[in-house]
Short mmCIF file of C-alpha atoms in Angstrom, two decimals:
data_model
loop_
_atom_site.label_atom_id
_atom_site.label_comp_id
_atom_site.label_asym_id
_atom_site.label_seq_id
_atom_site.Cartn_x
_atom_site.Cartn_y
_atom_site.Cartn_z
CA UNK A 1 -19.49 9.17 -28.68
CA UNK A 2 -17.75 12.34 -27.74
CA UNK A 3 -14.31 13.21 -26.51
CA UNK A 4 -12.94 14.85 -23.42
CA UNK A 5 -13.87 18.54 -23.48
CA UNK A 6 -13.87 21.38 -20.99
CA UNK A 7 -16.95 20.24 -19.00
CA UNK A 8 -15.31 16.84 -18.44
CA UNK A 9 -11.99 18.35 -17.38
CA UNK A 10 -13.81 20.73 -15.02
CA UNK A 11 -15.66 17.78 -13.48
CA UNK A 12 -12.37 15.91 -12.98
CA UNK A 13 -10.79 18.96 -11.35
CA UNK A 14 -13.79 19.23 -9.01
CA UNK A 15 -13.13 15.59 -8.04
CA UNK A 16 -9.44 16.38 -7.64
CA UNK A 17 -10.35 19.09 -5.15
CA UNK A 18 -12.07 16.48 -2.94
CA UNK A 19 -9.12 14.10 -3.29
CA UNK A 20 -6.78 16.82 -2.03
CA UNK A 21 -9.15 17.84 0.80
CA UNK A 22 -9.69 14.25 1.94
CA UNK A 23 -5.92 13.62 1.87
CA UNK A 24 -5.13 16.77 3.85
CA UNK A 25 -7.81 16.20 6.49
CA UNK A 26 -6.87 12.58 7.08
CA UNK A 27 -3.15 13.40 7.09
CA UNK A 28 -3.57 16.14 9.69
CA UNK A 29 -6.11 14.17 11.76
CA UNK A 30 -4.05 11.00 11.40
CA UNK A 31 -0.96 12.94 12.41
CA UNK A 32 -2.56 14.10 15.67
CA UNK A 33 -3.91 10.65 16.59
CA UNK A 34 -0.77 9.00 15.22
CA UNK A 35 1.34 10.99 17.67
CA UNK A 36 -0.85 9.69 20.50
CA UNK A 37 -0.49 6.15 19.12
CA UNK A 38 3.30 6.48 18.84
CA UNK A 39 3.61 7.84 22.40
CA UNK A 40 1.35 5.13 23.82
CA UNK A 41 3.24 2.49 21.83
CA UNK A 42 6.51 3.57 23.46
CA UNK A 43 5.02 4.32 26.92
CA UNK A 44 6.22 2.83 30.20
CA UNK A 45 2.78 1.39 30.94
CA UNK A 46 2.49 -2.06 29.37
CA UNK A 47 -1.29 -1.90 28.78
CA UNK A 48 -0.80 1.14 26.50
CA UNK A 49 1.84 -0.67 24.48
CA UNK A 50 -0.27 -3.81 24.07
CA UNK A 51 -3.44 -1.96 23.03
CA UNK A 52 -1.66 0.24 20.46
CA UNK A 53 0.34 -2.74 19.14
CA UNK A 54 -2.96 -4.52 18.45
CA UNK A 55 -4.45 -1.37 16.90
CA UNK A 56 -1.50 -1.08 14.52
CA UNK A 57 -1.49 -4.82 13.71
CA UNK A 58 -5.17 -4.72 12.72
CA UNK A 59 -4.74 -1.71 10.40
CA UNK A 60 -1.56 -3.08 8.84
CA UNK A 61 -2.92 -6.60 8.46
CA UNK A 62 -6.22 -5.82 6.72
CA UNK A 63 -6.99 -4.17 3.36
CA UNK A 64 -7.71 -0.45 3.41
CA UNK A 65 -10.89 -1.19 1.47
CA UNK A 66 -12.18 -3.39 4.34
CA UNK A 67 -11.34 -0.70 6.91
CA UNK A 68 -13.33 1.70 4.79
CA UNK A 69 -16.35 -0.63 4.55
CA UNK A 70 -16.36 -1.50 8.27
CA UNK A 71 -16.06 2.11 9.45
CA UNK A 72 -18.50 3.36 6.80
CA UNK A 73 -21.20 0.86 7.74
CA UNK A 74 -20.26 0.99 11.43
CA UNK A 75 -20.91 4.73 11.59
CA UNK A 76 -24.10 4.08 9.61
CA UNK A 77 -25.32 1.86 12.47
CA UNK A 78 -24.77 4.55 15.06
CA UNK A 79 -26.94 7.11 13.33
CA UNK A 80 -29.29 6.91 10.38
CA UNK A 81 -28.35 10.07 8.53
CA UNK A 82 -24.64 9.95 8.21
CA UNK A 83 -22.77 12.22 5.86
CA UNK A 84 -20.62 9.94 3.64
CA UNK A 85 -17.93 12.62 3.75
CA UNK A 86 -17.71 12.31 7.55
CA UNK A 87 -17.61 8.49 7.43
CA UNK A 88 -14.89 8.42 4.78
CA UNK A 89 -12.78 11.10 6.52
CA UNK A 90 -13.03 9.17 9.81
CA UNK A 91 -11.92 5.94 8.14
CA UNK A 92 -8.86 7.54 6.50
CA UNK A 93 -7.96 9.41 9.69
CA UNK A 94 -7.92 6.18 11.73
CA UNK A 95 -6.00 4.38 8.97
CA UNK A 96 -3.39 7.15 8.86
CA UNK A 97 -3.09 7.26 12.67
CA UNK A 98 -2.09 3.57 12.77
CA UNK A 99 0.51 3.86 9.99
CA UNK A 100 1.98 7.18 11.16
CA UNK A 101 1.98 5.85 14.74
CA UNK A 102 4.05 2.86 13.64
CA UNK A 103 6.47 5.00 11.57
CA UNK A 104 7.03 7.38 14.49
CA UNK A 105 7.33 4.55 17.02
CA UNK A 106 10.21 3.24 14.92
CA UNK A 107 11.99 6.58 14.85
CA UNK A 108 11.44 7.21 18.59
CA UNK A 109 13.04 3.84 19.33
CA UNK A 110 15.81 4.48 16.81
CA UNK A 111 17.13 7.37 18.91
CA UNK A 112 20.10 6.46 21.10
CA UNK A 113 18.92 5.61 24.64
CA UNK A 114 21.44 8.12 25.96
CA UNK A 115 19.14 10.95 24.83
CA UNK A 116 16.35 9.84 27.17
CA UNK A 117 18.81 9.00 29.93
CA UNK A 118 20.48 12.42 29.72
CA UNK A 119 17.06 14.10 29.84
CA UNK A 120 16.18 12.02 32.90
CA UNK A 121 19.49 12.88 34.53
CA UNK A 122 18.73 16.55 33.95
CA UNK A 123 15.50 16.03 35.85
CA UNK A 124 13.21 16.78 32.89
CA UNK A 125 9.67 15.48 33.33
CA UNK A 126 7.87 13.41 30.66
CA UNK A 127 6.28 16.27 28.69
CA UNK A 128 9.47 18.27 28.42
CA UNK A 129 11.54 15.14 27.71
CA UNK A 130 9.30 14.26 24.77
CA UNK A 131 8.54 17.76 23.49
CA UNK A 132 12.07 19.16 23.72
CA UNK A 133 14.41 16.17 23.40
CA UNK A 134 12.90 13.04 21.85
CA UNK A 135 10.20 14.13 19.38
CA UNK A 136 12.13 16.86 17.50
CA UNK A 137 14.90 14.37 16.71
CA UNK A 138 12.58 11.43 16.09
CA UNK A 139 10.25 13.33 13.76
CA UNK A 140 13.25 14.59 11.79
CA UNK A 141 14.53 11.13 10.96
CA UNK A 142 10.94 10.04 10.25
CA UNK A 143 10.27 12.75 7.62
CA UNK A 144 11.12 10.68 4.50
CA UNK A 145 8.93 7.77 5.67
CA UNK A 146 6.17 10.21 6.63
CA UNK A 147 6.19 11.73 3.14
CA UNK A 148 6.22 8.22 1.69
CA UNK A 149 3.07 7.49 3.64
CA UNK A 150 1.47 10.76 2.49
CA UNK A 151 1.87 9.56 -1.12
CA UNK A 152 0.39 6.20 -0.09
CA UNK A 153 -2.56 7.99 1.55
CA UNK A 154 -3.17 10.23 -1.46
CA UNK A 155 -3.31 7.18 -3.74
CA UNK A 156 -5.42 5.35 -1.15
CA UNK A 157 -8.15 7.99 -1.19
CA UNK A 158 -9.08 6.63 -4.64
CA UNK A 159 -10.76 3.73 -2.80
CA UNK A 160 -13.34 6.16 -1.38
CA UNK A 161 -14.83 6.01 -4.88
CA UNK A 162 -15.89 2.39 -4.18
CA UNK A 163 -18.19 3.51 -1.35
CA UNK A 164 -19.61 6.19 -3.65
CA UNK A 165 -17.68 9.25 -2.52
CA UNK A 166 -17.09 11.51 -5.53
CA UNK A 167 -13.37 12.28 -5.71
CA UNK A 168 -10.94 12.09 -8.61
CA UNK A 169 -11.20 8.33 -9.33
CA UNK A 170 -15.01 8.41 -9.05
CA UNK A 171 -15.20 11.47 -11.29
CA UNK A 172 -13.16 9.43 -13.79
CA UNK A 173 -15.66 6.56 -13.57
CA UNK A 174 -18.59 8.89 -14.14
CA UNK A 175 -17.04 10.53 -17.19
CA UNK A 176 -15.82 7.25 -18.61
CA UNK A 177 -19.39 5.90 -18.44
CA UNK A 178 -20.70 9.11 -19.96
CA UNK A 179 -18.49 9.43 -23.05
CA UNK A 180 -17.50 5.73 -23.46
CA UNK A 181 -13.81 6.53 -23.75
CA UNK A 182 -12.26 4.71 -20.80
CA UNK A 183 -8.65 4.80 -22.02
CA UNK A 184 -8.12 8.56 -22.39
CA UNK A 185 -10.20 9.23 -19.25
CA UNK A 186 -8.33 6.80 -16.98
CA UNK A 187 -5.06 7.87 -18.59
CA UNK A 188 -5.81 11.50 -17.71
CA UNK A 189 -6.93 10.57 -14.19
CA UNK A 190 -3.71 8.57 -13.74
CA UNK A 191 -1.62 11.52 -14.92
CA UNK A 192 -3.39 13.87 -12.48
CA UNK A 193 -2.55 11.51 -9.60
CA UNK A 194 0.99 11.17 -10.93
CA UNK A 195 1.64 14.89 -10.97
CA UNK A 196 0.46 15.18 -7.36
CA UNK A 197 2.42 12.17 -6.05
CA UNK A 198 5.64 12.40 -8.07
CA UNK A 199 6.92 15.73 -6.68
CA UNK A 200 6.20 14.46 -3.16
CA UNK A 201 8.10 11.23 -3.85
CA UNK A 202 11.10 13.14 -5.25
CA UNK A 203 11.04 15.47 -2.23
CA UNK A 204 10.99 12.47 0.12
CA UNK A 205 13.93 10.78 -1.63
CA UNK A 206 15.99 14.00 -1.56
CA UNK A 207 15.37 14.45 2.17
CA UNK A 208 16.36 10.85 2.77
CA UNK A 209 19.62 11.26 0.86
CA UNK A 210 20.38 14.42 2.80
CA UNK A 211 19.70 12.67 6.12
CA UNK A 212 21.93 9.74 5.16
CA UNK A 213 24.69 12.13 4.06
CA UNK A 214 24.31 14.12 7.28
CA UNK A 215 24.62 11.09 9.53
CA UNK A 216 27.96 10.04 8.04
CA UNK B 1 -31.47 -0.66 18.12
CA UNK B 2 -29.69 -2.76 15.50
CA UNK B 3 -28.97 -6.37 16.51
CA UNK B 4 -25.87 -7.96 15.05
CA UNK B 5 -26.55 -11.31 13.40
CA UNK B 6 -23.55 -13.21 12.07
CA UNK B 7 -25.60 -16.37 11.42
CA UNK B 8 -26.56 -15.40 7.86
CA UNK B 9 -22.90 -14.70 7.08
CA UNK B 10 -21.63 -18.03 8.39
CA UNK B 11 -24.31 -19.83 6.37
CA UNK B 12 -22.37 -18.70 3.31
CA UNK B 13 -19.21 -20.40 4.55
CA UNK B 14 -18.48 -22.20 1.22
CA UNK B 15 -18.42 -18.88 -0.65
CA UNK B 16 -16.14 -17.36 1.99
CA UNK B 17 -13.79 -20.33 1.65
CA UNK B 18 -13.72 -20.09 -2.17
CA UNK B 19 -13.23 -16.35 -1.89
CA UNK B 20 -10.27 -16.83 0.46
CA UNK B 21 -8.71 -19.35 -1.92
CA UNK B 22 -9.26 -16.88 -4.77
CA UNK B 23 -7.48 -14.18 -2.76
CA UNK B 24 -4.56 -16.52 -2.00
CA UNK B 25 -4.36 -17.50 -5.68
CA UNK B 26 -4.25 -13.84 -6.79
CA UNK B 27 -1.67 -13.04 -4.11
CA UNK B 28 0.67 -15.96 -4.80
CA UNK B 29 0.63 -15.70 -8.61
CA UNK B 30 0.88 -11.91 -8.37
CA UNK B 31 3.90 -12.11 -6.03
CA UNK B 32 5.68 -14.73 -8.16
CA UNK B 33 5.30 -12.67 -11.33
CA UNK B 34 6.22 -9.48 -9.44
CA UNK B 35 9.46 -11.15 -8.32
CA UNK B 36 10.23 -12.15 -11.94
CA UNK B 37 9.51 -8.59 -13.14
CA UNK B 38 11.57 -7.26 -10.24
CA UNK B 39 14.68 -9.29 -11.10
CA UNK B 40 14.37 -8.77 -14.87
CA UNK B 41 13.76 -5.06 -14.26
CA UNK B 42 16.92 -4.71 -12.18
CA UNK B 43 18.97 -6.43 -14.91
CA UNK B 44 17.59 -3.97 -17.49
CA UNK B 45 17.94 -1.05 -15.07
CA UNK B 46 21.66 -1.79 -14.79
CA UNK B 47 22.27 -2.57 -18.47
CA UNK B 48 24.51 -0.46 -20.68
CA UNK B 49 21.61 0.13 -23.06
CA UNK B 50 20.32 3.61 -22.12
CA UNK B 51 16.74 3.25 -23.52
CA UNK B 52 16.23 0.13 -21.35
CA UNK B 53 17.35 2.02 -18.26
CA UNK B 54 15.08 4.97 -19.05
CA UNK B 55 12.15 2.65 -19.77
CA UNK B 56 12.50 0.89 -16.41
CA UNK B 57 12.94 4.18 -14.53
CA UNK B 58 9.80 5.66 -16.13
CA UNK B 59 7.84 2.47 -15.53
CA UNK B 60 8.77 2.39 -11.83
CA UNK B 61 7.93 6.08 -11.27
CA UNK B 62 4.62 5.89 -13.18
CA UNK B 63 3.41 2.83 -11.30
CA UNK B 64 4.56 3.91 -7.85
CA UNK B 65 2.93 7.33 -8.13
CA UNK B 66 -0.55 6.32 -9.35
CA UNK B 67 -3.31 4.46 -7.47
CA UNK B 68 -3.71 0.71 -8.05
CA UNK B 69 -7.43 1.27 -8.63
CA UNK B 70 -6.73 3.52 -11.64
CA UNK B 71 -4.10 1.09 -12.95
CA UNK B 72 -6.46 -1.88 -12.82
CA UNK B 73 -9.27 0.06 -14.54
CA UNK B 74 -6.88 1.24 -17.22
CA UNK B 75 -5.64 -2.32 -17.86
CA UNK B 76 -9.18 -3.68 -17.77
CA UNK B 77 -10.06 -1.44 -20.73
CA UNK B 78 -6.63 -1.31 -22.38
CA UNK B 79 -6.08 -5.06 -22.77
CA UNK B 80 -9.21 -5.71 -24.92
CA UNK B 81 -8.24 -2.65 -26.97
CA UNK B 82 -4.91 -4.36 -27.68
CA UNK B 83 -6.81 -7.50 -28.74
CA UNK B 84 -6.24 -9.39 -25.47
CA UNK B 85 -9.50 -10.73 -24.05
CA UNK B 86 -8.65 -11.96 -20.56
CA UNK B 87 -10.93 -12.93 -17.68
CA UNK B 88 -11.25 -10.42 -14.83
CA UNK B 89 -9.17 -12.74 -12.63
CA UNK B 90 -6.33 -12.93 -15.18
CA UNK B 91 -6.48 -9.16 -15.70
CA UNK B 92 -6.22 -8.76 -11.93
CA UNK B 93 -3.10 -10.97 -11.84
CA UNK B 94 -1.49 -8.89 -14.62
CA UNK B 95 -2.28 -5.68 -12.69
CA UNK B 96 -0.91 -7.08 -9.42
CA UNK B 97 2.25 -8.32 -11.17
CA UNK B 98 2.87 -4.93 -12.80
CA UNK B 99 2.21 -2.99 -9.60
CA UNK B 100 4.17 -5.36 -7.34
CA UNK B 101 6.93 -5.60 -9.96
CA UNK B 102 7.56 -1.85 -9.93
CA UNK B 103 8.03 -1.88 -6.15
CA UNK B 104 10.14 -5.06 -6.34
CA UNK B 105 12.50 -3.41 -8.86
CA UNK B 106 13.17 -0.53 -6.47
CA UNK B 107 13.68 -2.83 -3.47
CA UNK B 108 15.91 -5.37 -5.25
CA UNK B 109 17.95 -2.60 -6.90
CA UNK B 110 18.75 -1.26 -3.43
CA UNK B 111 20.05 -4.71 -2.45
CA UNK B 112 22.08 -5.22 -5.63
CA UNK B 113 23.70 -1.80 -5.27
CA UNK B 114 24.72 -2.64 -1.70
CA UNK B 115 26.93 -5.53 -2.91
CA UNK B 116 30.57 -4.33 -2.93
CA UNK B 117 32.26 -4.26 -6.36
CA UNK B 118 35.10 -6.39 -5.07
CA UNK B 119 32.74 -9.29 -4.50
CA UNK B 120 31.73 -9.28 -8.17
CA UNK B 121 35.34 -8.99 -9.29
CA UNK B 122 36.30 -11.89 -7.01
CA UNK B 123 33.58 -13.98 -8.67
CA UNK B 124 34.91 -13.15 -12.14
CA UNK B 125 38.46 -13.91 -11.00
CA UNK B 126 37.32 -17.35 -9.86
CA UNK B 127 36.25 -18.03 -13.44
CA UNK B 128 32.48 -17.87 -12.95
CA UNK B 129 30.44 -16.90 -15.99
CA UNK B 130 28.57 -13.56 -16.06
CA UNK B 131 25.27 -15.32 -15.38
CA UNK B 132 26.76 -17.28 -12.48
CA UNK B 133 28.25 -14.13 -10.98
CA UNK B 134 24.86 -12.42 -11.16
CA UNK B 135 22.96 -15.35 -9.74
CA UNK B 136 25.22 -16.49 -6.91
CA UNK B 137 27.42 -13.51 -6.10
CA UNK B 138 25.02 -10.60 -6.58
CA UNK B 139 21.38 -11.66 -6.56
CA UNK B 140 21.29 -14.12 -3.69
CA UNK B 141 23.08 -11.95 -1.08
CA UNK B 142 21.09 -8.95 -2.35
CA UNK B 143 17.80 -10.81 -1.86
CA UNK B 144 18.93 -11.83 1.60
CA UNK B 145 19.65 -8.21 2.53
CA UNK B 146 16.34 -6.81 1.27
CA UNK B 147 14.21 -9.83 2.25
CA UNK B 148 12.34 -8.04 5.11
CA UNK B 149 11.45 -5.07 2.84
CA UNK B 150 10.35 -7.39 0.05
CA UNK B 151 8.18 -9.40 2.45
CA UNK B 152 6.35 -6.34 3.77
CA UNK B 153 5.80 -5.20 0.17
CA UNK B 154 4.34 -8.63 -0.65
CA UNK B 155 2.04 -8.49 2.39
CA UNK B 156 0.82 -5.16 0.98
CA UNK B 157 0.27 -6.86 -2.38
CA UNK B 158 -1.80 -9.56 -0.64
CA UNK B 159 -4.01 -6.87 0.91
CA UNK B 160 -4.21 -4.98 -2.39
CA UNK B 161 -5.92 -8.00 -4.00
CA UNK B 162 -9.16 -6.78 -2.36
CA UNK B 163 -9.23 -3.91 -4.88
CA UNK B 164 -9.49 -6.49 -7.69
CA UNK B 165 -13.15 -6.88 -6.64
CA UNK B 166 -13.79 -3.63 -8.54
CA UNK B 167 -13.35 -5.49 -11.87
CA UNK B 168 -15.26 -8.54 -10.49
CA UNK B 169 -12.24 -10.81 -10.09
CA UNK B 170 -13.07 -13.91 -8.04
CA UNK B 171 -11.75 -13.20 -4.57
CA UNK B 172 -12.84 -12.60 -0.99
CA UNK B 173 -14.04 -8.98 -1.23
CA UNK B 174 -16.10 -9.81 -4.32
CA UNK B 175 -17.67 -12.78 -2.47
CA UNK B 176 -18.39 -10.43 0.46
CA UNK B 177 -20.11 -7.90 -1.78
CA UNK B 178 -22.40 -10.61 -3.17
CA UNK B 179 -23.30 -11.86 0.33
CA UNK B 180 -23.91 -8.25 1.39
CA UNK B 181 -26.20 -7.68 -1.60
CA UNK B 182 -28.27 -10.78 -0.71
CA UNK B 183 -28.49 -10.35 3.06
CA UNK B 184 -28.14 -6.58 3.70
CA UNK B 185 -25.98 -7.52 6.71
CA UNK B 186 -23.18 -5.16 5.67
CA UNK B 187 -21.42 -4.64 8.98
CA UNK B 188 -21.48 -8.35 9.86
CA UNK B 189 -20.20 -9.33 6.42
CA UNK B 190 -17.34 -6.86 6.40
CA UNK B 191 -16.30 -7.50 10.01
CA UNK B 192 -16.08 -11.23 9.24
CA UNK B 193 -14.12 -10.60 6.04
CA UNK B 194 -11.75 -8.25 7.86
CA UNK B 195 -11.03 -11.05 10.34
CA UNK B 196 -10.37 -13.48 7.48
CA UNK B 197 -7.97 -11.01 5.84
CA UNK B 198 -6.10 -10.70 9.13
CA UNK B 199 -5.70 -14.50 9.18
CA UNK B 200 -4.60 -14.51 5.52
CA UNK B 201 -1.93 -11.87 6.11
CA UNK B 202 -0.62 -13.82 9.14
CA UNK B 203 -0.56 -16.97 7.01
CA UNK B 204 1.42 -15.21 4.27
CA UNK B 205 3.83 -13.79 6.88
CA UNK B 206 4.39 -17.27 8.35
CA UNK B 207 4.98 -18.63 4.84
CA UNK B 208 7.65 -15.98 4.16
CA UNK B 209 9.31 -16.62 7.53
CA UNK B 210 9.60 -20.30 6.59
CA UNK B 211 10.92 -19.51 3.08
CA UNK B 212 13.43 -17.10 4.61
CA UNK B 213 14.73 -19.72 7.03
CA UNK B 214 15.05 -22.31 4.28
CA UNK B 215 16.76 -20.08 1.68
CA UNK B 216 18.88 -17.67 3.65
CA UNK B 217 20.03 -19.50 6.78
CA UNK B 218 23.66 -19.91 5.80
CA UNK B 219 26.60 -18.34 7.64
CA UNK B 220 28.05 -15.21 6.00
CA UNK B 221 31.26 -14.83 7.97
#
């Protein structure tokens, strides 16, 4: 029996580093693909809408843990030596693209139709209509929900520990098994997550209140 | 080249069925308790007793800003420490209720706060008791308003049950992991299970649509 000392804390912080990296990579990657998903989901061409609607429905209707397993083992089938880091990052990126795509679809459709019609009347082509008129306004009203999802994603990366990826939750498991003190270890791990997520949540709520106040 | 073979997975159909029932059991009991915690939490959150308000606020923030996986591990070790020896499945239900309850408090509070003060005063003026005012004048219209948000939160809770496999609760993901360990057909196992989860979440959605029609289809104007 021993207690939590410096080596244990250092190990947890090393895990925390991977949690942050995994979150950032999947948020950025998911943001890029999510934009494509949102645009295809609101496109004129019906086939695009149907395919992306199905894509979103599958990711929103199944557990994140299953998505992780399927993509992890799926990539494993394609090549023998697969870096777990790559497999896990791919899984979270796809997951994030579906959720962000759905959030942004909602905000694109929430804009008054007059915006698109005015842009059309001005003779703006698709790229300029989206880039200059629709997306800046849509992404602004979507910011609180986007930050809400970032918190969700950060917490969700803890599931990577189940496929053996060493991040914060996994580091907690390892240390808990090592010093047989699960309560302080999981308590500390929980607090570390809390102090990453809480400021983000507060920031999201403040932005939302400001948007609501601004729209009055 | 790897050849997919779903045969060995379908041979274990009884386990998949029991696993699915286990998942539904966790989801339904978890949701019911989460709703109870949600309503009780809102009552405390609005009480005049400051420590109760602070307790609920802290509880909601702590739960909503930490991963479910860490919460369930913490409970799994904390409950025996407090002298409560529960089965993994019961521990999982407690964890789901606590997690879902924190989200339910926030959602229901939003609905309750959207009820105009005048409505409550009208109820009191009609001679209804405090409990009656809360139940019929505040809670029911509030639940009707926030029903869609509550439903999507409960669908999330249903999907979250898969994480309960990490403490060996009896549910679908745990059944899948055992089949995977016996057959080494990982991709086939998890593809099948993913399909079953999709069906389960549609089933739960249909159930909530029916409940919504039965409970809230009265005219408001």
